Coordinates of C-alpha atoms in Angstrom, one line a residue:
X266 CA -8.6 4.6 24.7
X267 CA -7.3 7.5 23.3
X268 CA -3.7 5.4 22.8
X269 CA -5.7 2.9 20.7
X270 CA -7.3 6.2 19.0
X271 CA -4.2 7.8 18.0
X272 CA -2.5 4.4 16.8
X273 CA -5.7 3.5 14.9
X274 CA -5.8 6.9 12.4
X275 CA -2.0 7.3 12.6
X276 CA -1.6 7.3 8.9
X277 CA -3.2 10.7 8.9
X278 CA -2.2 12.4 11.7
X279 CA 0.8 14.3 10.8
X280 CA 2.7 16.7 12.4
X281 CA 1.4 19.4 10.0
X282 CA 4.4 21.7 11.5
X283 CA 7.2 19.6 9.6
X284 CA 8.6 21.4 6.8
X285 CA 7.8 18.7 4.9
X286 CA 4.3 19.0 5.2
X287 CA 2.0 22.1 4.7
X288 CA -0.3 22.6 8.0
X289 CA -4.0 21.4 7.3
X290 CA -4.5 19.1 10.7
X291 CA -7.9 17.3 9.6
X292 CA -8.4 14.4 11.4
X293 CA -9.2 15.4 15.2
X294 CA -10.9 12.7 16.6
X295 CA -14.1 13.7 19.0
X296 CA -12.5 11.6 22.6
X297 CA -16.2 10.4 23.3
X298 CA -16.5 7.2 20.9
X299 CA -19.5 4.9 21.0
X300 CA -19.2 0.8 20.0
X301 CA -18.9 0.9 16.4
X302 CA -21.4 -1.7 14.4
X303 CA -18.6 -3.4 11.8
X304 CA -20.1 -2.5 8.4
X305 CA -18.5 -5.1 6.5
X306 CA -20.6 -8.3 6.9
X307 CA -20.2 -8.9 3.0
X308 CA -16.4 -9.5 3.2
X309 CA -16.9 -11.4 6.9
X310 CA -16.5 -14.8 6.8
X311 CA -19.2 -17.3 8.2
X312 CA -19.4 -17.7 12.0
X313 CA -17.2 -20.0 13.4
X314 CA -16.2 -21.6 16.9
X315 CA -13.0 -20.0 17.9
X316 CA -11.2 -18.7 21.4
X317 CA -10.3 -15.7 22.7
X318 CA -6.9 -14.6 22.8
X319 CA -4.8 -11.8 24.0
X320 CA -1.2 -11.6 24.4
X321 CA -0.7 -13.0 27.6
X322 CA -2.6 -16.2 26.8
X323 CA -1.2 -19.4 26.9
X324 CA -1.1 -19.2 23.0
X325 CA 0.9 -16.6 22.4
X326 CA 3.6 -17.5 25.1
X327 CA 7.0 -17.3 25.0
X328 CA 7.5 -20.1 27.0
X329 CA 5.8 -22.2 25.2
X330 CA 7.1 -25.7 23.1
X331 CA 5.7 -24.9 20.4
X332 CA 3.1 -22.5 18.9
X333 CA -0.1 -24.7 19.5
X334 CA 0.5 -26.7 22.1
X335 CA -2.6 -25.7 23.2
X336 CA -4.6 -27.0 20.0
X337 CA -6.3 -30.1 20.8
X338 CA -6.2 -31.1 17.0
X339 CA -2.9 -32.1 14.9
X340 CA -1.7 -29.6 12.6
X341 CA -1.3 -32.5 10.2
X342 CA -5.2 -32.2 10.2
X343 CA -5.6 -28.5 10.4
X344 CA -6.9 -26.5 7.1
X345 CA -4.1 -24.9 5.1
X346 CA -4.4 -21.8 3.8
X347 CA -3.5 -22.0 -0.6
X348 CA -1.8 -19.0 -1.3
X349 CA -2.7 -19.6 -5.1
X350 CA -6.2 -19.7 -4.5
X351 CA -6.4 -15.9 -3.8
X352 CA -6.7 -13.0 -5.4
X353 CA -4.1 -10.1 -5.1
X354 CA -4.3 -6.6 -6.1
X355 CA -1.7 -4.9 -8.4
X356 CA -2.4 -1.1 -8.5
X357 CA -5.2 1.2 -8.2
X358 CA -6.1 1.9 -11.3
X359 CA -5.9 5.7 -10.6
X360 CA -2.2 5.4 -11.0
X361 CA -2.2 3.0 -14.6
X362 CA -1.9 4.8 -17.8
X363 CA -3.8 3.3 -20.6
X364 CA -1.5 4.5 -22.8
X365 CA 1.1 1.9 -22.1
X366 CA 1.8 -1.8 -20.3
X367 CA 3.0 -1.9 -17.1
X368 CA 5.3 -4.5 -15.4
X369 CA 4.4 -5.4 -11.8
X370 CA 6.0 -8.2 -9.7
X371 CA 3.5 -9.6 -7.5
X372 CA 3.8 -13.5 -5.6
X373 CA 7.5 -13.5 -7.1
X374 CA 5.7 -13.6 -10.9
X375 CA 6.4 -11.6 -13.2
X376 CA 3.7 -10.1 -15.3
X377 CA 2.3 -7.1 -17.5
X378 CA -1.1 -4.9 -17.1
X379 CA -2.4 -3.3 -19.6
X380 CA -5.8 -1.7 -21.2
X381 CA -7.2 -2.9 -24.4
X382 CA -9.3 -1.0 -25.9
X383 CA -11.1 -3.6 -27.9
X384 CA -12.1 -5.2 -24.6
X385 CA -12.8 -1.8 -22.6
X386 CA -10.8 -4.0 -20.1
X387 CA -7.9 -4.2 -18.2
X388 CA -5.5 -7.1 -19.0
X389 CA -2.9 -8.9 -16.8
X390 CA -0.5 -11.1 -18.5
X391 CA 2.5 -13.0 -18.0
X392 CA 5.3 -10.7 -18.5
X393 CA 7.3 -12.8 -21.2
X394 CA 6.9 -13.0 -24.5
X395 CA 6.4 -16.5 -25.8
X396 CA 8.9 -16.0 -28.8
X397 CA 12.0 -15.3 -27.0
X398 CA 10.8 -14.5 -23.6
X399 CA 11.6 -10.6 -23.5
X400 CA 9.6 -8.7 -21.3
X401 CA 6.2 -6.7 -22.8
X402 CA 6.0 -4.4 -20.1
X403 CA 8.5 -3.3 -22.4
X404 CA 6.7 -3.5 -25.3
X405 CA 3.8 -0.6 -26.4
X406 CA 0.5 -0.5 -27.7
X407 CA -0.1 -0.7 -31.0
X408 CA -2.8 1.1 -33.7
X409 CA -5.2 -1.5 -33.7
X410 CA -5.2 -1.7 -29.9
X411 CA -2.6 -4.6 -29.5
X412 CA 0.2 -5.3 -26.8
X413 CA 3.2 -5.7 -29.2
X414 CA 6.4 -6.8 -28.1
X415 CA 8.9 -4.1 -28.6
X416 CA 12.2 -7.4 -29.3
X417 CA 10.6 -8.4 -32.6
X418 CA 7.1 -7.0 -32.7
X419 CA 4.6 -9.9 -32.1
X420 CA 1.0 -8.4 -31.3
X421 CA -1.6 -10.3 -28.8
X422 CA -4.9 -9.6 -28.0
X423 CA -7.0 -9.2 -24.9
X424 CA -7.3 -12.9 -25.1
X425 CA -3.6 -13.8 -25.5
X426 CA -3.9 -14.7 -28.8
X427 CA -1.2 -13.8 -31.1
X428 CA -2.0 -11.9 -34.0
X429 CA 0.6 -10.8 -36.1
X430 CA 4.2 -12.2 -36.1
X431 CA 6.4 -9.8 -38.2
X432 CA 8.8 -12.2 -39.4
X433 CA 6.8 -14.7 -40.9
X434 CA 5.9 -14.8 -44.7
X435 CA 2.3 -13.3 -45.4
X436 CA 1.4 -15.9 -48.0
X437 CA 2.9 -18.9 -45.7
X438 CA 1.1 -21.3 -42.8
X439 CA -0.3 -19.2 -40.1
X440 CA 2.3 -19.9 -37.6
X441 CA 0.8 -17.1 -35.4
X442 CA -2.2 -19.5 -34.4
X443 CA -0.1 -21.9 -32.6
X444 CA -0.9 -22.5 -29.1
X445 CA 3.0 -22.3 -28.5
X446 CA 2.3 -18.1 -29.7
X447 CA -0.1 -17.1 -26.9
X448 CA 1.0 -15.2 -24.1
X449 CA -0.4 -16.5 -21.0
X450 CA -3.4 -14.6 -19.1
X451 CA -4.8 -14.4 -15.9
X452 CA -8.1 -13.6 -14.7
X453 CA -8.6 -10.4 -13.6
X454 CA -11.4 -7.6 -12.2
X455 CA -11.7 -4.2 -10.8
X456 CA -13.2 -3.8 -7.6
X457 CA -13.0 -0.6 -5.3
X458 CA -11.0 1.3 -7.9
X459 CA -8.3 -1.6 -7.5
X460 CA -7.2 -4.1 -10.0
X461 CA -6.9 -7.5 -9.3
X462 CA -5.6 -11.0 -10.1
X463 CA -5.8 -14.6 -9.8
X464 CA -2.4 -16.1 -9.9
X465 CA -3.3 -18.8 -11.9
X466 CA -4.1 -19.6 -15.8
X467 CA -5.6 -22.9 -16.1
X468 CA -8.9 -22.4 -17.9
X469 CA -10.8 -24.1 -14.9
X470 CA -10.3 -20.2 -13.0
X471 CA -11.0 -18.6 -16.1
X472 CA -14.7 -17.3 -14.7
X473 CA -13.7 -17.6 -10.6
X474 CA -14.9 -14.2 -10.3
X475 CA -18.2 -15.5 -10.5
X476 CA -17.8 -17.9 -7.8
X477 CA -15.4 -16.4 -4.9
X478 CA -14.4 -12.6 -5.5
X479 CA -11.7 -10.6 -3.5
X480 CA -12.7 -8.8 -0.4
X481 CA -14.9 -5.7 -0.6
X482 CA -15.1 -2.6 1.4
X483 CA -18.3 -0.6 0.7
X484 CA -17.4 2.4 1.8
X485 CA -14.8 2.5 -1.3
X486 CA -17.4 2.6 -3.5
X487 CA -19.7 5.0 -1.3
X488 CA -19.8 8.6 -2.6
X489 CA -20.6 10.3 0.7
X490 CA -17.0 8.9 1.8
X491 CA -13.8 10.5 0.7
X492 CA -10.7 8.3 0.4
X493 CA -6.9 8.7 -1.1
X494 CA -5.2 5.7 -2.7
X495 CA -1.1 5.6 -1.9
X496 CA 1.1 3.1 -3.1
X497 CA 4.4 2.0 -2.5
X498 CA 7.4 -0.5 -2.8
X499 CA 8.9 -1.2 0.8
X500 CA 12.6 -3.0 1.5
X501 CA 10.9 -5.6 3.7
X502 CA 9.1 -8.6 3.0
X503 CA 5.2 -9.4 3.4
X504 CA 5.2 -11.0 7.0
X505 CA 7.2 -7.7 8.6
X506 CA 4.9 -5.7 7.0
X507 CA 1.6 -7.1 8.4
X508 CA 3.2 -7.4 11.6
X509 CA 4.1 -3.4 11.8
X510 CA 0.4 -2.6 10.2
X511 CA -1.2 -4.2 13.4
X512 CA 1.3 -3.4 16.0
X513 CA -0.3 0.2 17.8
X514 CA 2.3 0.2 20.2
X515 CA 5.0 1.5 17.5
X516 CA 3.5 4.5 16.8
X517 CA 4.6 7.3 19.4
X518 CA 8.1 5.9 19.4
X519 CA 8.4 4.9 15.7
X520 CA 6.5 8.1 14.2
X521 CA 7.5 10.5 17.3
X522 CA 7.7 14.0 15.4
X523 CA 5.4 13.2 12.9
X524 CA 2.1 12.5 14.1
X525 CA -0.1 14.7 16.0
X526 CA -0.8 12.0 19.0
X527 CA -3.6 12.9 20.7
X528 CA -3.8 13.7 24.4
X529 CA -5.2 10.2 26.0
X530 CA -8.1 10.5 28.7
X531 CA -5.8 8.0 30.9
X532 CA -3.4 9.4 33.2
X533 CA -0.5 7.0 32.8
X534 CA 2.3 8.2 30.9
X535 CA 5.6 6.9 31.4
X536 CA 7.8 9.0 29.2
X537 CA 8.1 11.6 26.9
X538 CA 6.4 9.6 23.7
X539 CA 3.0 8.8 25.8
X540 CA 3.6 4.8 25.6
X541 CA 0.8 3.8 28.0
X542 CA -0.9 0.3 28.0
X543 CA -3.3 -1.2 25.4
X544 CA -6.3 -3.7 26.1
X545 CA -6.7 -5.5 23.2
X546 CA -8.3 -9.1 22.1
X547 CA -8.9 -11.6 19.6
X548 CA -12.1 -12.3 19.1
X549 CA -11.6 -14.5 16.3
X550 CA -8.8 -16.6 14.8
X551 CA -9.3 -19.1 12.0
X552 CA -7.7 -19.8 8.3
X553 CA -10.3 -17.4 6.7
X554 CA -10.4 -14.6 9.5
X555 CA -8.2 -12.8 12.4
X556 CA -10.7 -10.4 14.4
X557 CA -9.8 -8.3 17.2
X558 CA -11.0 -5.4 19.5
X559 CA -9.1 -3.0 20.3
X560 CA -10.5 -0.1 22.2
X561 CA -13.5 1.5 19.8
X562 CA -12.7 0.0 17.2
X563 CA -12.4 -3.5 15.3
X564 CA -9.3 -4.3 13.3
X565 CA -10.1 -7.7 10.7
X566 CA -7.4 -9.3 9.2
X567 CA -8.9 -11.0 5.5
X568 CA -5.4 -13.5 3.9
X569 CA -3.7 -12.7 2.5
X570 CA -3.7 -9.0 1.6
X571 CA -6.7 -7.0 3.4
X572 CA -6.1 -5.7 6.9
X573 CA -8.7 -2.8 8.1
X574 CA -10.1 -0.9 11.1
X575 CA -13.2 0.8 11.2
X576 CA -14.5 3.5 13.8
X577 CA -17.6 5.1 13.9
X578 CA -18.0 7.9 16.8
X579 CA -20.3 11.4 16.7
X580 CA -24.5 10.7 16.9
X581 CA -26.3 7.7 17.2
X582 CA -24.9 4.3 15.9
X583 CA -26.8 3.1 12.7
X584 CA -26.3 -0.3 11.7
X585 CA -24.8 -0.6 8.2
X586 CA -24.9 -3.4 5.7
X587 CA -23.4 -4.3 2.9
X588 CA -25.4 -6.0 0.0
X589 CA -23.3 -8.0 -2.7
X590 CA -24.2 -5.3 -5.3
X591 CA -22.5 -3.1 -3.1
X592 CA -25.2 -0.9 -2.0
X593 CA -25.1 0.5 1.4
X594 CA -28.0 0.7 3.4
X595 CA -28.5 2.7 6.8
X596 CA -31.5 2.9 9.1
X597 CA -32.1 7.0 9.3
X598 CA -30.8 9.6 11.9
X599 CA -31.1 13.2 12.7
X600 CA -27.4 13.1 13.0
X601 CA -25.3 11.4 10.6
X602 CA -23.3 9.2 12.6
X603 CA -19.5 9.8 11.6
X604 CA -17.3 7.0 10.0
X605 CA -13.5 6.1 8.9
X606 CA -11.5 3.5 8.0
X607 CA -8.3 2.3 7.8
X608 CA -8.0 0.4 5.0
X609 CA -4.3 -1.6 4.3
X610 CA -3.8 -4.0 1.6
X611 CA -0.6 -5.6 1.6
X612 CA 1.2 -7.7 -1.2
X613 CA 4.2 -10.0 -1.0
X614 CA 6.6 -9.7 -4.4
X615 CA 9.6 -10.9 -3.7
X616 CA 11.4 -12.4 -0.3
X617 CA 12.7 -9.0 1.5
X618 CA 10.3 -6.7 -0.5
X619 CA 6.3 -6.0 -0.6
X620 CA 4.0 -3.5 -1.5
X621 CA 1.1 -1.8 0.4
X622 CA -1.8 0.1 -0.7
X623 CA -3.2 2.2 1.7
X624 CA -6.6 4.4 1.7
X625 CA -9.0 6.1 4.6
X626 CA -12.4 7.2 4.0
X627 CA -14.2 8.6 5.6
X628 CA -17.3 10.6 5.6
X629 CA -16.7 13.5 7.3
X630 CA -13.9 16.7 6.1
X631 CA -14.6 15.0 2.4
X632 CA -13.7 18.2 1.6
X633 CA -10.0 18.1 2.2
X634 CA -9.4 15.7 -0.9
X635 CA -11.2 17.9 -3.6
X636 CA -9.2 21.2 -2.1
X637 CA -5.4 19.4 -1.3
X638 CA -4.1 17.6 -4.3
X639 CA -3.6 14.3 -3.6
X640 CA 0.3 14.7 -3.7
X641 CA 0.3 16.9 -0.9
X642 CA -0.6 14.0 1.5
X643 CA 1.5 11.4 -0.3
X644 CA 4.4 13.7 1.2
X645 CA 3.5 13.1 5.0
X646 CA 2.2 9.4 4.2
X647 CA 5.5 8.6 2.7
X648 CA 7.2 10.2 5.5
X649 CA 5.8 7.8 8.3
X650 CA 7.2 4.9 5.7
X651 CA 10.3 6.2 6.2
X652 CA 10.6 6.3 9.9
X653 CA 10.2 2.7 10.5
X654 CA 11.4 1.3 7.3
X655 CA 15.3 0.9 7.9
X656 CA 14.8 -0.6 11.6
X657 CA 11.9 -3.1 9.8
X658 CA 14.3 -4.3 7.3
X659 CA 16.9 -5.0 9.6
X660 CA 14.6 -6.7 12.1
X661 CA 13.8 -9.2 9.0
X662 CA 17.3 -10.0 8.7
X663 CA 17.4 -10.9 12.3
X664 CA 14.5 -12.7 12.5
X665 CA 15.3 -14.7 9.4
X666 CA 17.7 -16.2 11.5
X667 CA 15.6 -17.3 13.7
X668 CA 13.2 -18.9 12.0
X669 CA 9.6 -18.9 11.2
X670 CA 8.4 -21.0 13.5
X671 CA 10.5 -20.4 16.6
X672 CA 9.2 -16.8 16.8
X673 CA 7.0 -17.5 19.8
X674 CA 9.7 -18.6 21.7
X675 CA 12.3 -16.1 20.2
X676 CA 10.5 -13.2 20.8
X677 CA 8.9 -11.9 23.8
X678 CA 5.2 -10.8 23.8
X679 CA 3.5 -10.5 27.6
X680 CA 1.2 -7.8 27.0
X681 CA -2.0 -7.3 25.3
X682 CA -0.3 -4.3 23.1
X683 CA 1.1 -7.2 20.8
X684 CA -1.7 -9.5 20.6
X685 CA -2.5 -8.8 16.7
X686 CA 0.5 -9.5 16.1
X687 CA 1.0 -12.8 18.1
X688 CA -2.1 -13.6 16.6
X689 CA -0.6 -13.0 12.9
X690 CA 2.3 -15.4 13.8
X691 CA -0.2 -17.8 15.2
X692 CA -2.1 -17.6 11.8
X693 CA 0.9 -17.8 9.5
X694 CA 2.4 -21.0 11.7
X695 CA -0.7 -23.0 11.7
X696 CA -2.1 -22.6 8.4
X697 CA -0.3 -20.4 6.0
X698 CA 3.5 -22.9 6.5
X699 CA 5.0 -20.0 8.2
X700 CA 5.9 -18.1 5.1
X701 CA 4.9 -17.1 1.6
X702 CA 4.5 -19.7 -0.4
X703 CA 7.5 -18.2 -3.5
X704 CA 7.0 -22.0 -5.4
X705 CA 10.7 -22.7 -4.8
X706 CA 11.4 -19.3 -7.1
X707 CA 13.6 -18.2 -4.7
X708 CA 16.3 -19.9 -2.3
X709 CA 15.1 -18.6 0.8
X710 CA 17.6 -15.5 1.6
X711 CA 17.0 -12.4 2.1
X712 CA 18.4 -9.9 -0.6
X713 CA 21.8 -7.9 1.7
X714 CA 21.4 -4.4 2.9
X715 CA 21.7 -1.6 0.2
X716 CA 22.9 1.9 1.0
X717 CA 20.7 3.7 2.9
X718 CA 20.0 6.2 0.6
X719 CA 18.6 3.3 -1.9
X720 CA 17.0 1.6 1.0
X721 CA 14.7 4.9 1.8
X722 CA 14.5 5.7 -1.7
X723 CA 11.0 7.3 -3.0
X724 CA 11.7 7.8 -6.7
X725 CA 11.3 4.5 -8.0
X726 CA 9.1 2.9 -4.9
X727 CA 6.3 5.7 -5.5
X728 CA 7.0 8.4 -7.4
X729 CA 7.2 7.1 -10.9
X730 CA 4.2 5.2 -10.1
X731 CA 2.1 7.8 -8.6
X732 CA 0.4 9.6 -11.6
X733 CA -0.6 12.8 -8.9
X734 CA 3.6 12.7 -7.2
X735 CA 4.9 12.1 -11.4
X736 CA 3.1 15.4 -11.9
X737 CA 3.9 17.5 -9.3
X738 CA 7.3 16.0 -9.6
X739 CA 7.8 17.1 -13.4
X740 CA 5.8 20.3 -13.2
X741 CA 8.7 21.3 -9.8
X742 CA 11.0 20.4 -11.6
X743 CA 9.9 23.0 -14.2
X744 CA 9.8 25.4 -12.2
X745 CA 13.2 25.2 -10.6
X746 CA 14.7 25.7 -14.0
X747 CA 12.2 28.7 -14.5
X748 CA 13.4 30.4 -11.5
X749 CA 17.0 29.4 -12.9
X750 CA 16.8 31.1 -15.9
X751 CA 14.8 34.1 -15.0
X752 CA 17.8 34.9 -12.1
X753 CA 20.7 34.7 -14.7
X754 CA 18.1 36.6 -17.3
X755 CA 17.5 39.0 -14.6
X756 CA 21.2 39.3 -13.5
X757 CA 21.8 39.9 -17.6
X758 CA 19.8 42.3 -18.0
X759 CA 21.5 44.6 -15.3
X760 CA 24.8 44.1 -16.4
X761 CA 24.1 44.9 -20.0
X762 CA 22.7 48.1 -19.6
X763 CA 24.2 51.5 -19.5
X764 CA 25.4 53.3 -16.6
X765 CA 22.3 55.8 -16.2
X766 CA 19.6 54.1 -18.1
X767 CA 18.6 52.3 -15.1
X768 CA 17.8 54.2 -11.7
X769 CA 19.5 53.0 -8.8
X770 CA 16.2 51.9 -7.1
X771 CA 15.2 49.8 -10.3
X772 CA 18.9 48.6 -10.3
X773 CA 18.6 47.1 -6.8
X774 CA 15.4 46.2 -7.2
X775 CA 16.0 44.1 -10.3
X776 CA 18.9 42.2 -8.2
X777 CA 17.1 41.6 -5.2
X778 CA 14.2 39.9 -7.8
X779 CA 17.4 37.7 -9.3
X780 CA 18.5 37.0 -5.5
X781 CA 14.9 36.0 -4.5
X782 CA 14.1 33.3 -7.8
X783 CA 17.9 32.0 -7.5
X784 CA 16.9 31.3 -3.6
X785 CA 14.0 29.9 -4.2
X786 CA 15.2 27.8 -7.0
X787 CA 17.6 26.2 -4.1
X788 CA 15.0 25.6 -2.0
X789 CA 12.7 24.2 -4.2
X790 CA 15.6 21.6 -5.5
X791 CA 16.3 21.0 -2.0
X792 CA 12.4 20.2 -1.8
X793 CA 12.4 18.0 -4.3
X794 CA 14.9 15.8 -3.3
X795 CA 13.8 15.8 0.4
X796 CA 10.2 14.9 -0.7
X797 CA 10.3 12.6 -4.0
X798 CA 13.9 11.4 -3.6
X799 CA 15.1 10.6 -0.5
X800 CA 14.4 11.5 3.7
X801 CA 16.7 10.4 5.6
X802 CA 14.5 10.1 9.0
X803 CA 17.5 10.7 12.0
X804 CA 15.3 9.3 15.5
X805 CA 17.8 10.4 17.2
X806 CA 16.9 14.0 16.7
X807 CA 13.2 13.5 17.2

């Protein structure tokens, strides 16, 4: 039990001794857990007839002639999954400036976010404009609250409209109002802090928030629970990345050094990590919905981005629901009953690369987020990216090879420990096609191996998009080249004065003060390029 414990909250429990990571160890999970009540009956799809799995099941085996052989029903006759007929989350809109359009690649399109004031809205837009096709993510916002391509200046509103084309005489017909001029749009909303969009532009989706809305997590919204958004590019496509979200059985290996594992209530433990067998099951496997128990907790799996777990140990269970206004209700205790959740969100971009968004709240040591800035655990967080994320990118490459749909027989699964993940495969077989649906963008390769530094690096797959890491990144920065100049100003100082107009004690003591800040200036650059550059994570070390 306490294996499943220490997999499930592993995004938080760091190894607070790294010298990566300052030491605040907050997330020590009580060992006596009660059945947790899922809380999230708004975002639950309707009950349905389905079988229970587990990874020694006939349907997950290895042996096997194809995926289903045991489905009674023909595939040709199963629901398929439409992976345009979802909505997919760009960024948290914590970490999108107003100020400017950004470009985000998301389902291998290309398009542009930004605010318009006129609106009080966020926009998302295909990233081209219409004139010659240059990107307005490069582009800026203009005076009157426009997004104005930055090649030859055309302005569009909220709407797509064009509204002003520089080049084209004042007094002559009002080119700008061709259809041909609008940038395309695509409906969008904010829910849980999180923008959204539907990857499609025909006008019959223009209002589809109204009748099927992306998945919603209460406890985002809830005040009494504290949560910390991360985002980040990985080197490894969509399908590896699920796979590693709901695989426990990685963690003490994968993470070994950096996560504070705690000390499991069973007494098997085969080696030094504290690998040790893990009893978990699907409960529930259809095209809408993978369910599973594992332990004292529930993981869900909602295509094609939300995966979560929730726990809830401490007191006396209260059965939570969720209203579609978002309100949550409670039936009262003495003792309030102590919650968290893991909470992944994963999006494809591009074959080899996706993105995940990743938050935990939680509604007990709220105070940690208003007292640690929020870069401060982005350090750690990105650290446990790191350790797995070379080995995952080349375990794409291999299994690219292999194929999609001969991963049952290719891979061998024969205990319960990889049954989310047998079931993911199961899911993305049957109904899904076996991949991402790219729309023939792409020719089906994988993009080759890049350096290793590039691979792991953190500049341009968080830290530029991270408005807390940006900061802290510019204001270190800063400081390094205070520290530089005040050792040389220091060092100056000494060697222009006299002989006797500075004692010897003030002499030595002004050049150990240039020793110290030219030290700590190394460090500190050393820091920076460890924490928001690149870690090279060495697991043969660990």
């Amino acid at each position: 039990m306490q294996a499943i414990k220490a997999s499930s909250f592993s995004p938080f429990q760091i190894n607070f001794n790294s010298s990566s990571f300052p030491k605040h160890n907050l997330y020590n999970i009580h060992p006596n857990y009660e059945n947790p009540i899922s809380c999230f009956p708004s975002i639950q799809s309707q009950n349905a007839k389905f079988k229970i799995l587990t990874a020694v099941s006939p349907s997950v085996s290895t042996e096997s002639g194809t995926p289903f052989d045991e489905e009674t029903e023909s595939v040709s006759h199963v629901e398929k999954f439409d992976w345009y007929a979802q909505w997919y989350p760009i960024m948290p809109i914590c970490d999108l400036d107003k100020r400017r359009p950004h470009g985000k690649k998301v389902m291998g399109m290309d398009v542009v976010v930004w605010w318009d004031k006129n609106e009080k809205e966020w926009k998302v837009m295909d990233d081209a404009c219409p004139h010659r096709y240059a990107p307005l993510s490069e582009g800026r916002i203009d005076q009157w609250g426009r997004l104005q391509c930055v090649y030859h200046g055309w302005c569009f509103n909220g709407s797509g409209d064009c509204k002003f084309i520089p080049q084209a005489p004042r007094d002559g017909p009002p080119v700008h109002t061709s259809k041909r001029a609008c940038a395309t749009v695509y409906p969008s909303c904010v829910q849980n802090d999180i923008l959204w969009f539907w990857p499609n532009a025909d006008p019959l989706y223009k209002d589809i928030y109204l009748t099927k809305r992306p998945p919603y997590i209460p406890e985002l919204d809830d005040s009494s629970f504290s949560k910390t958004f991360i985002t980040r590019d990985i080197a490894y496509g969509y399908e590896l990345l699920i796979e590693n979200l709901m695989d426990p059985a990685h963690v003490q290996y994968s993470h070994y050094g950096i996560m504070n594992v705690p000390n499991c209530l069973c007494t098997v433990k085969a080696d030094r990590e504290g690998g040790r067998p893990l009893d978990i099951t699907i409960t529930k496997l259809d095209v809408n919905t993978i369910t599973a128990n594992q332990g004292p907790g529930r993981n869900t799996f909602l295509p094609p981005c939300m995966y979560y777990s929730y726990f809830a140990f401490g007191g006396p269970q209260g059965i939570t629901s969720a209203e579609s206004s978002g309100s949550v209700q409670e039936k009262p205790s003495a003792e309030k009953q102590k919650k968290a959740l893991l909470v992944f969100i994963c999006i494809p971009v591009s074959p080899g690369h996706s993105r995940i968004m990743f938050a935990s709240p939680r509604n007990f040591a709220t105070w940690a987020d208003r007292i640690v800035p929020r870069w401060i655990f982005h350090l750690g967080q990105n650290l446990i990216l790191d350790s797995d994320l070379y080995l995952l990118h080349v375990e794409e490459h291999k299994l690219k090879e292999i194929g999609s749909y001969n991963w049952h027989k290719a891979c061998y699964v024969p205990t319960k420990a990889d049954a989310i993940v047998a079931a993911f495969r199961r899911w993305l077989n049957k109904y899904a096609g076996g991949q991402v649906d790219w729309r023939g963008k792409y020719s089906g390769e994988l993009p080759p191996t890049p350096p290793r530094e590039q691979l792991l690096d953190r500049y341009w797959t968080h830290t530029v998009n991270c408005t807390s890491c940006n900061l802290a990144y510019k204001g270190l920065n800063a400081l390094e080249v205070i520290l530089q100049i005040a050792s040389i100003g220091v060092v100056g100082i000494v060697a222009a004065s006299k002989q006797g107009m500075l004692s010897v004690v003030v002499r030595y003591s002004l050049v150990t003060v240039a020793l110290l800040c030219f030290v700590a200036s190394r460090w500190l650059s050393h820091f920076i390029y460890k924490n928001f550059h690149f870690h090279d994570y060495d697991h043969a070390f660990r």
